[in-house]
Amino acid sequence: MIRVGILGATGYTGLELIKLLLRHPEAEIVRLTSRQEGRPHIASVHPQLSGRLNLVLEEATADVLADECDVVFSCLPHGASSAAVRPLVELGCKVIDLSADYRLRDGETYRKWYGDHHADIERLGKVPYGLPELFADEIRTADLVANPGCYPTSAILPIAALVKLGLIEPVDLVVDSKSGVSGAGRTPSLTTHFPECNESVAAYGVGHHRHAPEMAQIASLASGTEVELIFTPHLIPMDRGILTTIYARPTSNDSPEKILEALRGFYNNKPFVRIVDHLPATKHVTHTNYCDITVRRSGKRIVIISCLDNLIKGASGAAVQNMNIMFGLSETAGLL
Amino acid sequence: MIRVGILGATGYTGLELIKLLLRHPEAEIVRLTSRQEGRPHIASVHPQLSGRLNLVLEEATADVLADECDVVFSCLPHGASSAAVRPLVELGCKVIDLSADYRLRDGETYRKWYGDHHADIERLGKVPYGLPELFADEIRTADLVANPGCYPTSAILPIAALVKLGLIEPVDLVVDSKSGVSGAGRTPSLTTHFPECNESVAAYGVGHHRHAPEMAQIASLASGTEVELIFTPHLIPMDRGILTTIYARPTSNDSPEKILEALRGFYNNKPFVRIVDHLPATKHVTHTNYCDITVRRSGKRIVIISCLDNLIKGASGAAVQNMNIMFGLSETAGLL
Amino acid sequence: MIRVGILGATGYTGLELIKLLLRHPEAEIVRLTSRQEGRPHIASVHPQLSGRLNLVLEEATADVLADECDVVFSCLPHGASSAAVRPLVELGCKVIDLSADYRLRDGETYRKWYGDHHADIERLGKVPYGLPELFADEIRTADLVANPGCYPTSAILPIAALVKLGLIEPVDLVVDSKSGVSGAGRTPSLTTHFPECNESVAAYGVGHHRHAPEMAQIASLASGTEVELIFTPHLIPMDRGILTTIYARPTSNDSPEKILEALRGFYNNKPFVRIVDHLPATKHVTHTNYCDITVRRSGKRIVIISCLDNLIKGASGAAVQNMNIMFGLSETAGLL
Amino acid sequence: MIRVGILGATGYTGLELIKLLLRHPEAEIVRLTSRQEGRPHIASVHPQLSGRLNLVLEEATADVLADECDVVFSCLPHGASSAAVRPLVELGCKVIDLSADYRLRDGETYRKWYGDHHADIERLGKVPYGLPELFADEIRTADLVANPGCYPTSAILPIAALVKLGLIEPVDLVVDSKSGVSGAGRTPSLTTHFPECNESVAAYGVGHHRHAPEMAQIASLASGTEVELIFTPHLIPMDRGILTTIYARPTSNDSPEKILEALRGFYNNKPFVRIVDHLPATKHVTHTNYCDITVRRSGKRIVIISCLDNLIKGASGAAVQNMNIMFGLSETAGLL
């Protein structure tokens, strides 16, 4: 059994990760940490876990964690995460970081978008981006993996493939995403207060959301071509799920059917990417690790629709998938 | 035009009140107060009001308010409300208090349920309870009216009528209410965080909700009989609306039809109480000042269903209805 | 009082229209029609209207309607609507058609998108498009007005203005809309079955939604420039509201602030268009006749956000606004 | 591997059953039936299953099913279900019937509540009621099990225990339930049309819901005491989950803590019943096979709160739990 520690287990990605790992045949959760005082039982924070996991949330040193855990997942906020991750990596513990800290490829971009609080900024660019469908080889041998953002996963999977396949132009891409509210995390705010966001839709972070540079950098890296895109996220009154609508310029007059066929070839043997003929709804993928993708033509553009569960394929499911690859298990273990 | 001031206009009852008064043919809002610093424009707090009301939120002394306003609505929290209301009343300003401060009939009960912070506790029992269908005579001549709670309105209207009509026993009443989340106010909390309360139902305050004594006291007062009930509120994933299901012991074998007929007689000429034959849904009454009520038999009990919009008939609509009565206007002015 | 008839009052636009007209100071509903048998009372179809409107739904000939009504609103489906509207117009009755029948400017486009069932196709292009902010002059003197579609209103208002102002290029416009479910009408289907569309988002009609040619034709007409756009609608788990995100190419490096200023000038004295600085949410406009619009820059594009209530400004509110103009009333009568 | 057939797999219980069985270590789905023509692929009905289960929906005779399947789950409607189940049982195939056909204990009650269409009415009373926490011994050796209704499971678990423990009186029980919309099935109707039931709560079937006699009969059977109750279901705007609030007369002055302790003893070693101290929300149990129960005192009553996922513990999860017991597997196989 793989002994697992989770840093910052009080949020939604922590909860999903615990639920996935409780069902995993080869993993055992041995440590949960939190900055909360008083060593609360995990079931007092997440009543869903009553009777399912008998652990308390407590502070633990890197030494203890590295000693007791084969792998540590960090669900800490950016900045705090790299500070906790770095000593673990240096102590030889495998780490999957769900924060944004190691996703961007260079310190300059990180500082521009996240500010100066990064404890390990020189490692940027050397840590594999944990999208197994594109970077499995690097992940397999890594000690540290940067788990992708939820929006970026939904955008990079189709964009990187279609750019690499030469089917869309790498420029003037419009990425319009719709996300459930759990993507905003578990800290209450007016924006996520039920009577404010229920029965309402709004865009946010227009033109300056941190996932935009992540999408562009990784899509460029994966496709081998500089990708230029703009990104607009919207908050949707539902718990979970992201639907991303991408407007791209086709490079030819290929029919959507032909493009879908090429995508099927590209993602052949990738169990969690489903290239579908119908227009997918987020409900088809919530509570699963799947990303459903389809393509249509509209005027001079092709429209790509992609959807996933922001907490599973967009966070904790991808993290487990990374763990499976890092430990030589079946990629789908615990995820079907 | 009646010159209106609103204390604590940043919450949901304040917003609804403003929207109702903007449509009212005889009222004009002249003052909004708030403890927020910086004199924010009301539209910066409630973007719904952009271009509709050009007032800032500011602090104002009782002297200024009493001078400039014919009536003041207090949307302040309990405790704070009586402290602001008392000087206004003493300066001769009419006041409608949407807080709980003047609803209970005696200081002892107030202290038991709300604690010691009441600036005007000796007035308790002398202030009319602002349920116009039951207390219009007192309201008409009052300087201060205690606007009812949302749950109590939904329960007292049918219970008081049926007890007074002698159709149900005043004891062993079970009141089970289901409320939208706006009833919890506008301050974010984990309970009202979208991903927590959406797609979920839970009871809260079981056996100790402050609206239970209010229901019992006022139903007793209105019916002239001591009423004994228990009350369980539930949080429902919707913005607004309360549905209250009441289980009562009938005093006879009267059919539901006969009971409905008696209720229709009781609430004859009360424009906002609709005794209906069908099972009403909260959607039938949201965004209106109506309370829909019906009755069924189930085993040895009669089941009463009552519903209203917690922010309108359960708060701001009732407040405007009270204003209309206090100022000799048509009871329905601005409310249809 | 303007005597009003409503054709096809059983749907959601019919219900909203009734509610608006009940509050209108100069209008009185005198006739409701429906194909439903048995002359059902309107309150048996819409329990919201219990005690508020005492009319039955019945069939009525054009003669009767033209005789008894000063204006008739048609909420019938396309095809059926023109068949009912034509004789009314010929009898001299003013008509506001909420269907799509008279919106497109030529028969060929109509046939391509709606098929052959149009009883009055030669009138196409002669009927004013009922967007008062752009076509008030034609509406003022019209006997028949084609009330706009919900999506088109949200898109045309900003696009027509910005094209006419020369601030965006009229080509390669991407229109990505998010709509509440009431836009799909009141007939149950699997798509609108609660457990299917709740907690889910999906695109539909990608590349072939009938509102795309309406947007393009009317935006071209209003701006005097051929406009080319693509349109993708999405179904959002909420009752009402449309948020439209438009990606346009700016013609200059003007700041968003400067563009907003130009828009404010363009829509000066248009009471229901609010050019706002913040990112608007549909909740700011639902249950109102407002359309809120803002602009941001993102990469090389400008992003326009527009929102409205699909049943009010997107349908029945606009219809009342048109009536007000056609009868020389204040444009805002009954709508604030 | 247990070879599984599912009758009527197009509904929500069918979908949940498939998802649970796909994860089950000892079961393999080999046959899906439906009355739909054209042998549609299951993924064309439930896109969730794309790439996960490669079976078509087809008609199959009892002979074929009995030959190819070790167990058949029937998700057919009542009436149709017994007609399909009877021959399977007679051919020696184990059957778990998710319909209501075999739940009631006698034909007279069945006819009163469900009418005359029952193909196997003489078997009533001989088929174990599939609530494993109460009837595991009978289930273990049964060829046919009557899978419980969703509301009854939530009510019987606490009521049967507390009556048997002598802690509540078996009479005058008030059962007030709140259910998500998936409980109404997958056939569209006006009641379940999103814009009708969203943002709304209503009671239905007051005094005459078919689950009332099921609750009373089974609670009586399990407790050995005649139980008398009334039941009111309510429709809640959420996909799934039932919260049941039960008002009972205590037989003593025992504290809630003491009652909870007795319940913990009663359900000791029952892995899916969690007696909790906090007030549970349906969100704590949705997508799981747990039923969470707590107890409070309110006035002279005790209030019992119980919640579960109507599609899992209230239907398909319980069905798998029954299969596990019938085949000698761990009760929790595939369910954690």
mmCIF file of N, CA and C in Angstrom, chain C residues 100 102-106 125 127-132 134-135 146-149 152-153 155-157 159-161 163-164 211-227 229:
data_model
loop_
_atom_site.group_PDB
_atom_site.id
_atom_site.type_symbol
_atom_site.label_atom_id
_atom_site.label_comp_id
_atom_site.label_asym_id
_atom_site.label_seq_id
_atom_site.Cartn_x
_atom_site.Cartn_y
_atom_site.Cartn_z
ATOM 1 N N ALA C 100 -41.152 34.783 -33.740
ATOM 2 C CA ALA C 100 -40.069 35.158 -34.661
ATOM 3 C C ALA C 100 -40.576 35.549 -36.037
ATOM 4 N N TYR C 102 -41.988 37.934 -37.800
ATOM 5 C CA TYR C 102 -41.733 39.156 -38.568
ATOM 6 C C TYR C 102 -40.371 39.781 -38.294
ATOM 7 N N ARG C 103 -39.498 39.017 -37.644
ATOM 8 C CA ARG C 103 -38.210 39.617 -37.281
ATOM 9 C C ARG C 103 -37.228 39.653 -38.441
ATOM 10 N N LEU C 104 -37.133 38.575 -39.176
ATOM 11 C CA LEU C 104 -36.170 38.544 -40.284
ATOM 12 C C LEU C 104 -36.653 39.472 -41.386
ATOM 13 N N ARG C 105 -35.705 39.896 -42.225
ATOM 14 C CA ARG C 105 -36.036 40.984 -43.163
ATOM 15 C C ARG C 105 -36.474 40.477 -44.529
ATOM 16 N N ASP C 106 -36.370 39.196 -44.778
ATOM 17 C CA ASP C 106 -36.750 38.703 -46.102
ATOM 18 C C ASP C 106 -37.216 37.260 -46.011
ATOM 19 N N GLY C 125 -39.757 42.489 -43.648
ATOM 20 C CA GLY C 125 -38.926 43.621 -44.032
ATOM 21 C C GLY C 125 -39.650 44.944 -43.902
ATOM 22 N N VAL C 127 -41.998 45.365 -41.349
ATOM 23 C CA VAL C 127 -42.443 45.454 -39.956
ATOM 24 C C VAL C 127 -41.275 45.912 -39.098
ATOM 25 N N PRO C 128 -41.443 46.946 -38.318
ATOM 26 C CA PRO C 128 -40.319 47.394 -37.485
ATOM 27 C C PRO C 128 -39.901 46.314 -36.491
ATOM 28 N N TYR C 129 -38.620 46.229 -36.299
ATOM 29 C CA TYR C 129 -38.052 45.336 -35.295
ATOM 30 C C TYR C 129 -38.148 46.063 -33.952
ATOM 31 N N GLY C 130 -38.825 45.421 -33.004
ATOM 32 C CA GLY C 130 -39.235 46.129 -31.795
ATOM 33 C C GLY C 130 -38.178 46.313 -30.727
ATOM 34 N N LEU C 131 -37.051 46.807 -31.131
ATOM 35 C CA LEU C 131 -36.009 47.144 -30.163
ATOM 36 C C LEU C 131 -36.031 48.658 -30.054
ATOM 37 N N PRO C 132 -36.736 49.195 -29.068
ATOM 38 C CA PRO C 132 -37.014 50.634 -29.058
ATOM 39 C C PRO C 132 -35.761 51.492 -28.992
ATOM 40 N N LEU C 134 -33.255 51.240 -30.685
ATOM 41 C CA LEU C 134 -32.687 51.416 -32.022
ATOM 42 C C LEU C 134 -33.722 51.804 -33.072
ATOM 43 N N PHE C 135 -34.989 51.438 -32.833
ATOM 44 C CA PHE C 135 -35.981 51.635 -33.892
ATOM 45 C C PHE C 135 -37.245 52.342 -33.403
ATOM 46 N N ALA C 146 -42.493 43.610 -34.634
ATOM 47 C CA ALA C 146 -41.868 42.299 -34.421
ATOM 48 C C ALA C 146 -41.005 42.383 -33.166
ATOM 49 N N ASN C 147 -41.518 41.796 -32.107
ATOM 50 C CA ASN C 147 -40.779 41.868 -30.836
ATOM 51 C C ASN C 147 -39.511 41.016 -30.939
ATOM 52 N N PRO C 148 -38.383 41.512 -30.462
ATOM 53 C CA PRO C 148 -37.103 40.827 -30.678
ATOM 54 C C PRO C 148 -36.975 39.525 -29.895
ATOM 55 N N GLY C 149 -36.061 38.691 -30.367
ATOM 56 C CA GLY C 149 -35.668 37.513 -29.620
ATOM 57 C C GLY C 149 -34.816 37.887 -28.423
ATOM 58 N N PRO C 152 -30.960 37.824 -29.331
ATOM 59 C CA PRO C 152 -30.609 38.967 -30.191
ATOM 60 C C PRO C 152 -30.596 40.297 -29.451
ATOM 61 N N THR C 153 -31.555 40.541 -28.568
ATOM 62 C CA THR C 153 -31.543 41.812 -27.848
ATOM 63 C C THR C 153 -30.223 42.006 -27.111
ATOM 64 N N ALA C 155 -27.375 40.803 -27.759
ATOM 65 C CA ALA C 155 -26.218 40.948 -28.645
ATOM 66 C C ALA C 155 -26.286 42.210 -29.497
ATOM 67 N N ILE C 156 -27.494 42.503 -29.993
ATOM 68 C CA ILE C 156 -27.613 43.628 -30.933
ATOM 69 C C ILE C 156 -27.359 44.961 -30.241
ATOM 70 N N LEU C 157 -27.865 45.103 -29.006
ATOM 71 C CA LEU C 157 -27.700 46.397 -28.341
ATOM 72 C C LEU C 157 -26.231 46.820 -28.314
ATOM 73 N N ILE C 159 -23.578 45.404 -30.017
ATOM 74 C CA ILE C 159 -22.883 45.299 -31.313
ATOM 75 C C ILE C 159 -23.274 46.449 -32.242
ATOM 76 N N ALA C 160 -24.582 46.687 -32.369
ATOM 77 C CA ALA C 160 -25.016 47.740 -33.285
ATOM 78 C C ALA C 160 -24.404 49.081 -32.885
ATOM 79 N N ALA C 161 -24.397 49.345 -31.576
ATOM 80 C CA ALA C 161 -23.843 50.620 -31.122
ATOM 81 C C ALA C 161 -22.355 50.718 -31.428
ATOM 82 N N VAL C 163 -20.496 49.026 -33.570
ATOM 83 C CA VAL C 163 -20.192 49.077 -35.003
ATOM 84 C C VAL C 163 -20.498 50.469 -35.545
ATOM 85 N N LYS C 164 -21.669 50.987 -35.166
ATOM 86 C CA LYS C 164 -22.055 52.308 -35.647
ATOM 87 C C LYS C 164 -21.076 53.377 -35.158
ATOM 88 N N HIS C 211 -31.379 32.325 -33.883
ATOM 89 C CA HIS C 211 -31.159 33.706 -33.482
ATOM 90 C C HIS C 211 -29.903 34.299 -34.122
ATOM 91 N N ALA C 212 -29.046 33.459 -34.707
ATOM 92 C CA ALA C 212 -27.829 33.989 -35.344
ATOM 93 C C ALA C 212 -28.162 34.886 -36.538
ATOM 94 N N PRO C 213 -28.995 34.420 -37.482
ATOM 95 C CA PRO C 213 -29.309 35.327 -38.599
ATOM 96 C C PRO C 213 -30.080 36.567 -38.141
ATOM 97 N N GLU C 214 -30.898 36.422 -37.113
ATOM 98 C CA GLU C 214 -31.612 37.598 -36.591
ATOM 99 C C GLU C 214 -30.622 38.633 -36.062
ATOM 100 N N MET C 215 -29.665 38.160 -35.288
ATOM 101 C CA MET C 215 -28.639 39.083 -34.777
ATOM 102 C C MET C 215 -27.912 39.776 -35.912
ATOM 103 N N ALA C 216 -27.471 39.003 -36.877
ATOM 104 C CA ALA C 216 -26.654 39.564 -37.947
ATOM 105 C C ALA C 216 -27.463 40.557 -38.776
ATOM 106 N N GLN C 217 -28.692 40.185 -39.146
ATOM 107 C CA GLN C 217 -29.510 41.069 -39.972
ATOM 108 C C GLN C 217 -29.815 42.381 -39.267
ATOM 109 N N ILE C 218 -30.237 42.288 -38.012
ATOM 110 C CA ILE C 218 -30.675 43.500 -37.325
ATOM 111 C C ILE C 218 -29.480 44.362 -36.925
ATOM 112 N N ALA C 219 -28.386 43.731 -36.527
ATOM 113 C CA ALA C 219 -27.202 44.529 -36.203
ATOM 114 C C ALA C 219 -26.710 45.256 -37.460
ATOM 115 N N SER C 220 -26.817 44.591 -38.591
ATOM 116 C CA SER C 220 -26.435 45.245 -39.851
ATOM 117 C C SER C 220 -27.369 46.413 -40.139
ATOM 118 N N LEU C 221 -28.661 46.147 -40.009
ATOM 119 C CA LEU C 221 -29.658 47.171 -40.279
ATOM 120 C C LEU C 221 -29.457 48.389 -39.379
ATOM 121 N N ALA C 222 -29.248 48.137 -38.120
ATOM 122 C CA ALA C 222 -29.160 49.243 -37.165
ATOM 123 C C ALA C 222 -27.865 50.017 -37.299
ATOM 124 N N SER C 223 -26.796 49.320 -37.690
ATOM 125 C CA SER C 223 -25.505 50.000 -37.753
ATOM 126 C C SER C 223 -25.202 50.533 -39.144
ATOM 127 N N GLY C 224 -25.958 50.042 -40.119
ATOM 128 C CA GLY C 224 -25.674 50.465 -41.478
ATOM 129 C C GLY C 224 -24.454 49.796 -42.078
ATOM 130 N N THR C 225 -24.004 48.731 -41.452
ATOM 131 C CA THR C 225 -22.820 48.006 -41.927
ATOM 132 C C THR C 225 -23.115 46.516 -41.865
ATOM 133 N N GLU C 226 -22.690 45.786 -42.846
ATOM 134 C CA GLU C 226 -22.884 44.335 -42.829
ATOM 135 C C GLU C 226 -22.107 43.730 -41.655
ATOM 136 N N VAL C 227 -22.817 43.066 -40.769
ATOM 137 C CA VAL C 227 -22.188 42.471 -39.590
ATOM 138 C C VAL C 227 -22.110 40.956 -39.757
ATOM 139 N N LEU C 229 -21.145 37.450 -37.736
ATOM 140 C CA LEU C 229 -20.900 36.929 -36.385
ATOM 141 C C LEU C 229 -21.195 35.441 -36.346
#
